[in-house]
């Protein structure tokens, strides 16, 4: 077993024998990125020593608390939003989502989420320490362009554009047949707004959350409708429009 780092030993002794660790003490004891990286490494590898149930959200809260107590936090100043952007880019999620939610959604278990947090946060700390945050984000943006080429993402984007236009032919081309599907082409955005709607929709990343072992089912995260399922039919992905149909029907009852 690896030796416990001094900063982790100090924190554990304070939590077990001396009560909560206050921010003043934390600032004195954890003043460098090297200390923070060491702590992240230890907590992610042995999280059940530091949190009650060993869940990902507990670990995320611990790490955010420690970072907030640092004199120069890697999550502060000009890098205030950088880690959140890095995680959303790395996982292919919209930038408006918080990184703990993204990591939980992008993984199957708490252990997987903690492991992914460990990997991403270590890379991010090293980038902050080397003044390479902009380069790190640029690399992930290029990786995101590759992810956008996945067939499920392409299917969703074509379907989304068809929704904006109320285009029956294109909607039926990219969607599974469902009851009341005609409500999807019963209206459209004003013609002068459609290009802007396309631009906004396509500015968001669309992560593929799941693909079944047989490659016949998949699920993506969309910015407007949440998780959407797809089914492979005759060699092409098709959107299951059921939640969008239900949303349209509900909206119509309220107008």
mmCIF file of C-alpha atoms in Angstrom:
data_model
loop_
_atom_site.group_PDB
_atom_site.id
_atom_site.type_symbol
_atom_site.label_atom_id
_atom_site.label_comp_id
_atom_site.label_asym_id
_atom_site.label_seq_id
_atom_site.Cartn_x
_atom_site.Cartn_y
_atom_site.Cartn_z
ATOM 1 C CA UNK A 1 0.000 0.000 0.000
ATOM 2 C CA UNK A 2 1.288 3.496 -0.817
ATOM 3 C CA UNK A 3 2.373 5.666 2.078
ATOM 4 C CA UNK A 4 -0.210 8.203 3.119
ATOM 5 C CA UNK A 5 0.793 11.729 2.002
ATOM 6 C CA UNK A 6 1.472 14.177 4.845
ATOM 7 C CA UNK A 7 -1.384 16.510 3.941
ATOM 8 C CA UNK A 8 -3.852 13.604 3.921
ATOM 9 C CA UNK A 9 -2.529 12.391 7.293
ATOM 10 C CA UNK A 10 -2.980 15.880 8.724
ATOM 11 C CA UNK A 11 -6.547 16.215 7.452
ATOM 12 C CA UNK A 12 -7.568 12.794 8.691
ATOM 13 C CA UNK A 13 -6.133 13.466 12.138
ATOM 14 C CA UNK A 14 -8.043 16.747 12.292
ATOM 15 C CA UNK A 15 -11.296 15.125 11.210
ATOM 16 C CA UNK A 16 -10.974 12.137 13.547
ATOM 17 C CA UNK A 17 -9.277 13.660 16.565
ATOM 18 C CA UNK A 18 -9.715 17.392 16.392
ATOM 19 C CA UNK A 19 -13.043 18.165 14.786
ATOM 20 C CA UNK A 20 -13.726 19.952 11.479
ATOM 21 C CA UNK A 21 -10.852 21.433 9.525
ATOM 22 C CA UNK A 22 -11.436 25.171 9.290
ATOM 23 C CA UNK A 23 -10.503 27.320 6.316
ATOM 24 C CA UNK A 24 -7.670 29.141 8.089
ATOM 25 C CA UNK A 25 -5.845 25.915 8.911
ATOM 26 C CA UNK A 26 -6.451 24.608 5.408
ATOM 27 C CA UNK A 27 -4.880 27.713 3.871
ATOM 28 C CA UNK A 28 -1.775 27.249 6.009
ATOM 29 C CA UNK A 29 -1.421 23.538 5.318
ATOM 30 C CA UNK A 30 -2.465 23.375 1.663
ATOM 31 C CA UNK A 31 -0.881 26.286 -0.108
ATOM 32 C CA UNK A 32 0.421 24.629 -3.276
ATOM 33 C CA UNK A 33 -0.960 22.777 -6.277
ATOM 34 C CA UNK A 34 1.400 19.915 -5.431
ATOM 35 C CA UNK A 35 -0.311 19.526 -2.039
ATOM 36 C CA UNK A 36 -3.731 19.622 -3.668
ATOM 37 C CA UNK A 37 -2.761 17.080 -6.309
ATOM 38 C CA UNK A 38 -1.409 14.796 -3.591
ATOM 39 C CA UNK A 39 -4.649 15.081 -1.648
ATOM 40 C CA UNK A 40 -6.795 14.417 -4.742
ATOM 41 C CA UNK A 41 -4.745 11.324 -5.472
ATOM 42 C CA UNK A 42 -5.176 9.986 -1.953
ATOM 43 C CA UNK A 43 -8.905 10.721 -1.598
ATOM 44 C CA UNK A 44 -9.777 9.277 -5.012
ATOM 45 C CA UNK A 45 -7.849 6.084 -4.277
ATOM 46 C CA UNK A 46 -9.060 5.673 -0.671
ATOM 47 C CA UNK A 47 -12.285 7.672 -0.583
ATOM 48 C CA UNK A 48 -13.974 5.475 2.021
ATOM 49 C CA UNK A 49 -11.424 6.701 4.568
ATOM 50 C CA UNK A 50 -12.730 10.259 4.185
ATOM 51 C CA UNK A 51 -16.437 10.154 3.388
ATOM 52 C CA UNK A 52 -19.249 8.318 5.121
ATOM 53 C CA UNK A 53 -20.693 6.275 2.261
ATOM 54 C CA UNK A 54 -17.922 6.476 -0.322
ATOM 55 C CA UNK A 55 -20.183 8.042 -2.956
ATOM 56 C CA UNK A 56 -18.983 10.127 -5.848
ATOM 57 C CA UNK A 57 -20.956 13.202 -4.806
ATOM 58 C CA UNK A 58 -19.373 13.086 -1.330
ATOM 59 C CA UNK A 59 -15.901 12.934 -2.871
ATOM 60 C CA UNK A 60 -16.723 15.795 -5.255
ATOM 61 C CA UNK A 61 -17.977 17.940 -2.357
ATOM 62 C CA UNK A 62 -14.852 17.198 -0.308
ATOM 63 C CA UNK A 63 -12.530 18.155 -3.130
ATOM 64 C CA UNK A 64 -14.427 21.366 -3.892
ATOM 65 C CA UNK A 65 -14.293 22.302 -0.209
ATOM 66 C CA UNK A 66 -10.550 21.745 -0.017
ATOM 67 C CA UNK A 67 -9.969 23.741 -3.182
ATOM 68 C CA UNK A 68 -12.051 26.633 -1.841
ATOM 69 C CA UNK A 69 -9.807 26.796 1.236
ATOM 70 C CA UNK A 70 -6.601 27.186 -0.777
ATOM 71 C CA UNK A 71 -4.855 30.525 -1.020
ATOM 72 C CA UNK A 72 -4.751 30.170 -4.816
ATOM 73 C CA UNK A 73 -7.461 27.707 -5.767
ATOM 74 C CA UNK A 74 -7.184 25.941 -9.150
ATOM 75 C CA UNK A 75 -10.932 26.617 -9.430
ATOM 76 C CA UNK A 76 -10.595 30.352 -8.762
ATOM 77 C CA UNK A 77 -9.506 33.550 -10.449
ATOM 78 C CA UNK A 78 -9.140 33.368 -14.201
ATOM 79 C CA UNK A 79 -9.732 29.607 -14.006
ATOM 80 C CA UNK A 80 -13.043 29.991 -12.211
ATOM 81 C CA UNK A 81 -15.008 28.133 -14.886
ATOM 82 C CA UNK A 82 -12.167 26.294 -16.603
ATOM 83 C CA UNK A 83 -12.450 22.928 -14.834
ATOM 84 C CA UNK A 84 -16.185 22.801 -15.453
ATOM 85 C CA UNK A 85 -15.591 23.544 -19.135
ATOM 86 C CA UNK A 86 -12.832 20.942 -19.300
ATOM 87 C CA UNK A 87 -15.026 18.186 -17.829
ATOM 88 C CA UNK A 88 -17.988 19.005 -20.058
ATOM 89 C CA UNK A 89 -15.763 19.050 -23.136
ATOM 90 C CA UNK A 90 -13.988 15.824 -22.164
ATOM 91 C CA UNK A 91 -17.311 14.058 -21.590
ATOM 92 C CA UNK A 92 -19.120 15.668 -24.531
ATOM 93 C CA UNK A 93 -21.788 17.429 -22.437
ATOM 94 C CA UNK A 94 -23.234 20.957 -22.721
ATOM 95 C CA UNK A 95 -21.050 23.510 -20.926
ATOM 96 C CA UNK A 96 -24.010 24.805 -18.901
ATOM 97 C CA UNK A 97 -24.083 21.614 -16.793
ATOM 98 C CA UNK A 98 -22.145 21.295 -13.528
ATOM 99 C CA UNK A 99 -19.153 18.966 -13.597
ATOM 100 C CA UNK A 100 -20.295 16.641 -10.745
ATOM 101 C CA UNK A 101 -23.556 15.965 -12.610
ATOM 102 C CA UNK A 102 -21.675 15.430 -15.873
ATOM 103 C CA UNK A 103 -19.228 12.913 -14.415
ATOM 104 C CA UNK A 104 -22.035 10.981 -12.724
ATOM 105 C CA UNK A 105 -24.043 10.831 -15.945
ATOM 106 C CA UNK A 106 -21.022 9.930 -18.060
ATOM 107 C CA UNK A 107 -20.198 6.844 -15.967
ATOM 108 C CA UNK A 108 -22.005 3.725 -14.779
ATOM 109 C CA UNK A 109 -21.009 3.584 -11.084
ATOM 110 C CA UNK A 110 -19.686 5.808 -8.307
ATOM 111 C CA UNK A 111 -16.333 4.039 -8.531
ATOM 112 C CA UNK A 112 -16.149 4.803 -12.264
ATOM 113 C CA UNK A 113 -17.075 8.450 -11.650
ATOM 114 C CA UNK A 114 -14.399 8.839 -8.958
ATOM 115 C CA UNK A 115 -11.791 7.240 -11.212
ATOM 116 C CA UNK A 116 -12.707 9.582 -14.074
ATOM 117 C CA UNK A 117 -12.616 12.578 -11.722
ATOM 118 C CA UNK A 118 -9.149 11.488 -10.593
ATOM 119 C CA UNK A 119 -7.887 11.302 -14.183
ATOM 120 C CA UNK A 120 -9.393 14.591 -15.340
ATOM 121 C CA UNK A 121 -8.575 16.575 -12.218
ATOM 122 C CA UNK A 122 -4.955 15.378 -12.238
ATOM 123 C CA UNK A 123 -4.564 16.479 -15.862
ATOM 124 C CA UNK A 124 -6.232 19.799 -15.059
ATOM 125 C CA UNK A 125 -4.022 20.513 -12.013
ATOM 126 C CA UNK A 126 -0.932 19.806 -14.115
ATOM 127 C CA UNK A 127 -2.240 22.205 -16.774
ATOM 128 C CA UNK A 128 -2.866 24.935 -14.189
ATOM 129 C CA UNK A 129 0.593 24.401 -12.731
ATOM 130 C CA UNK A 130 2.167 24.638 -16.202
ATOM 131 C CA UNK A 131 -0.007 27.547 -17.350
ATOM 132 C CA UNK A 132 -1.467 25.304 -20.074
ATOM 133 C CA UNK A 133 -5.195 25.538 -19.324
ATOM 134 C CA UNK A 134 -6.022 27.221 -22.646
ATOM 135 C CA UNK A 135 -4.122 24.503 -24.515
ATOM 136 C CA UNK A 136 -5.928 21.775 -22.546
ATOM 137 C CA UNK A 137 -9.332 23.237 -23.430
ATOM 138 C CA UNK A 138 -8.365 23.687 -27.078
ATOM 139 C CA UNK A 139 -7.386 20.018 -27.332
ATOM 140 C CA UNK A 140 -10.714 18.902 -25.882
ATOM 141 C CA UNK A 141 -12.616 21.134 -28.302
ATOM 142 C CA UNK A 142 -10.880 19.372 -31.191
ATOM 143 C CA UNK A 143 -11.740 16.004 -29.642
ATOM 144 C CA UNK A 144 -15.346 17.167 -29.437
ATOM 145 C CA UNK A 145 -15.410 17.662 -33.209
ATOM 146 C CA UNK A 146 -14.532 13.991 -33.596
ATOM 147 C CA UNK A 147 -17.312 12.939 -31.199
ATOM 148 C CA UNK A 148 -19.804 14.984 -33.216
ATOM 149 C CA UNK A 149 -19.183 12.594 -36.120
ATOM 150 C CA UNK A 150 -20.744 9.662 -34.239
ATOM 151 C CA UNK A 151 -23.825 8.428 -36.146
ATOM 152 C CA UNK A 152 -26.184 8.816 -33.162
ATOM 153 C CA UNK A 153 -25.155 12.472 -32.822
ATOM 154 C CA UNK A 154 -25.586 13.092 -36.540
ATOM 155 C CA UNK A 155 -29.043 11.484 -36.384
ATOM 156 C CA UNK A 156 -30.074 13.726 -33.500
ATOM 157 C CA UNK A 157 -28.807 16.899 -35.181
ATOM 158 C CA UNK A 158 -30.696 16.138 -38.401
ATOM 159 C CA UNK A 159 -33.829 15.348 -36.408
ATOM 160 C CA UNK A 160 -33.443 18.568 -34.396
ATOM 161 C CA UNK A 161 -33.160 20.669 -37.555
ATOM 162 C CA UNK A 162 -36.266 18.960 -38.928
ATOM 163 C CA UNK A 163 -38.163 19.803 -35.702
ATOM 164 C CA UNK A 164 -37.294 23.490 -36.080
ATOM 165 C CA UNK A 165 -38.811 23.440 -39.576
ATOM 166 C CA UNK A 166 -41.765 21.152 -38.895
ATOM 167 C CA UNK A 167 -40.444 19.032 -41.784
ATOM 168 C CA UNK A 168 -42.590 15.879 -41.882
ATOM 169 C CA UNK A 169 -40.421 14.006 -44.400
ATOM 170 C CA UNK A 170 -37.201 14.540 -42.454
ATOM 171 C CA UNK A 171 -38.810 13.883 -39.068
ATOM 172 C CA UNK A 172 -40.224 10.569 -40.284
ATOM 173 C CA UNK A 173 -36.878 9.717 -41.879
ATOM 174 C CA UNK A 174 -35.004 10.020 -38.578
ATOM 175 C CA UNK A 175 -37.641 8.964 -36.041
ATOM 176 C CA UNK A 176 -39.435 5.784 -35.027
ATOM 177 C CA UNK A 177 -43.153 5.706 -35.716
ATOM 178 C CA UNK A 178 -45.123 6.522 -32.573
ATOM 179 C CA UNK A 179 -48.711 7.464 -31.796
ATOM 180 C CA UNK A 180 -49.391 11.179 -32.240
ATOM 181 C CA UNK A 181 -46.076 11.730 -34.064
ATOM 182 C CA UNK A 182 -47.858 14.157 -36.380
ATOM 183 C CA UNK A 183 -47.747 16.746 -33.598
ATOM 184 C CA UNK A 184 -44.029 17.128 -34.334
ATOM 185 C CA UNK A 185 -44.704 18.696 -37.730
ATOM 186 C CA UNK A 186 -47.902 20.514 -36.821
ATOM 187 C CA UNK A 187 -45.930 23.713 -36.216
ATOM 188 C CA UNK A 188 -42.526 25.252 -36.865
ATOM 189 C CA UNK A 189 -40.434 28.238 -35.842
ATOM 190 C CA UNK A 190 -40.763 31.472 -37.859
ATOM 191 C CA UNK A 191 -38.576 31.240 -40.953
ATOM 192 C CA UNK A 192 -36.323 34.121 -39.885
ATOM 193 C CA UNK A 193 -35.579 32.419 -36.539
ATOM 194 C CA UNK A 194 -34.781 28.945 -37.870
ATOM 195 C CA UNK A 195 -31.101 29.618 -38.726
ATOM 196 C CA UNK A 196 -30.536 31.011 -35.225
ATOM 197 C CA UNK A 197 -32.267 28.003 -33.649
ATOM 198 C CA UNK A 198 -30.019 25.700 -35.671
ATOM 199 C CA UNK A 199 -26.960 27.647 -34.574
ATOM 200 C CA UNK A 200 -27.927 27.484 -30.891
ATOM 201 C CA UNK A 201 -28.787 23.772 -31.009
ATOM 202 C CA UNK A 202 -25.591 22.844 -32.790
ATOM 203 C CA UNK A 203 -23.424 24.810 -30.365
ATOM 204 C CA UNK A 204 -24.178 22.186 -27.712
ATOM 205 C CA UNK A 205 -22.274 18.936 -27.409
ATOM 206 C CA UNK A 206 -24.393 15.778 -27.670
ATOM 207 C CA UNK A 207 -22.788 12.986 -25.635
ATOM 208 C CA UNK A 208 -23.560 9.337 -26.319
ATOM 209 C CA UNK A 209 -24.412 7.955 -22.882
ATOM 210 C CA UNK A 210 -25.021 4.326 -23.740
ATOM 211 C CA UNK A 211 -24.802 1.744 -26.501
ATOM 212 C CA UNK A 212 -26.159 -1.761 -25.922
ATOM 213 C CA UNK A 213 -23.865 -4.762 -26.295
ATOM 214 C CA UNK A 214 -25.634 -5.816 -29.477
ATOM 215 C CA UNK A 215 -25.357 -2.277 -30.907
ATOM 216 C CA UNK A 216 -29.119 -1.988 -31.430
ATOM 217 C CA UNK A 217 -30.000 0.556 -28.733
ATOM 218 C CA UNK A 218 -28.373 3.803 -27.710
ATOM 219 C CA UNK A 219 -29.024 6.899 -25.639
ATOM 220 C CA UNK A 220 -27.843 10.498 -26.020
ATOM 221 C CA UNK A 221 -28.084 13.580 -23.814
ATOM 222 C CA UNK A 222 -29.762 16.526 -25.521
ATOM 223 C CA UNK A 223 -29.834 20.136 -24.261
ATOM 224 C CA UNK A 224 -33.598 20.624 -24.597
ATOM 225 C CA UNK A 225 -35.146 17.200 -23.998
ATOM 226 C CA UNK A 226 -32.701 15.443 -21.695
ATOM 227 C CA UNK A 227 -31.929 11.801 -22.389
ATOM 228 C CA UNK A 228 -33.263 10.523 -25.726
ATOM 229 C CA UNK A 229 -33.177 6.900 -26.830
ATOM 230 C CA UNK A 230 -32.316 5.652 -30.312
ATOM 231 C CA UNK A 231 -32.894 2.304 -31.964
ATOM 232 C CA UNK A 232 -31.026 0.740 -34.861
ATOM 233 C CA UNK A 233 -33.544 -0.005 -37.615
ATOM 234 C CA UNK A 234 -32.630 -1.269 -41.094
ATOM 235 C CA UNK A 235 -29.001 -0.244 -40.562
ATOM 236 C CA UNK A 236 -29.716 3.337 -39.428
ATOM 237 C CA UNK A 237 -30.230 5.002 -36.071
ATOM 238 C CA UNK A 238 -33.763 6.253 -35.394
ATOM 239 C CA UNK A 239 -34.829 8.660 -32.651
ATOM 240 C CA UNK A 240 -37.524 7.533 -30.211
ATOM 241 C CA UNK A 241 -39.615 10.729 -30.216
ATOM 242 C CA UNK A 242 -41.972 9.634 -27.418
ATOM 243 C CA UNK A 243 -40.795 12.132 -24.742
ATOM 244 C CA UNK A 244 -40.873 14.995 -27.249
ATOM 245 C CA UNK A 245 -44.393 14.035 -28.343
ATOM 246 C CA UNK A 246 -45.531 13.957 -24.708
ATOM 247 C CA UNK A 247 -43.974 17.371 -24.119
ATOM 248 C CA UNK A 248 -45.713 18.855 -27.169
ATOM 249 C CA UNK A 249 -49.078 17.382 -26.136
ATOM 250 C CA UNK A 250 -48.672 18.764 -22.615
ATOM 251 C CA UNK A 251 -47.689 22.209 -23.949
ATOM 252 C CA UNK A 252 -50.759 22.261 -26.197
ATOM 253 C CA UNK A 253 -53.039 21.602 -23.204
ATOM 254 C CA UNK A 254 -51.612 24.673 -21.496
ATOM 255 C CA UNK A 255 -52.206 27.096 -24.384
#
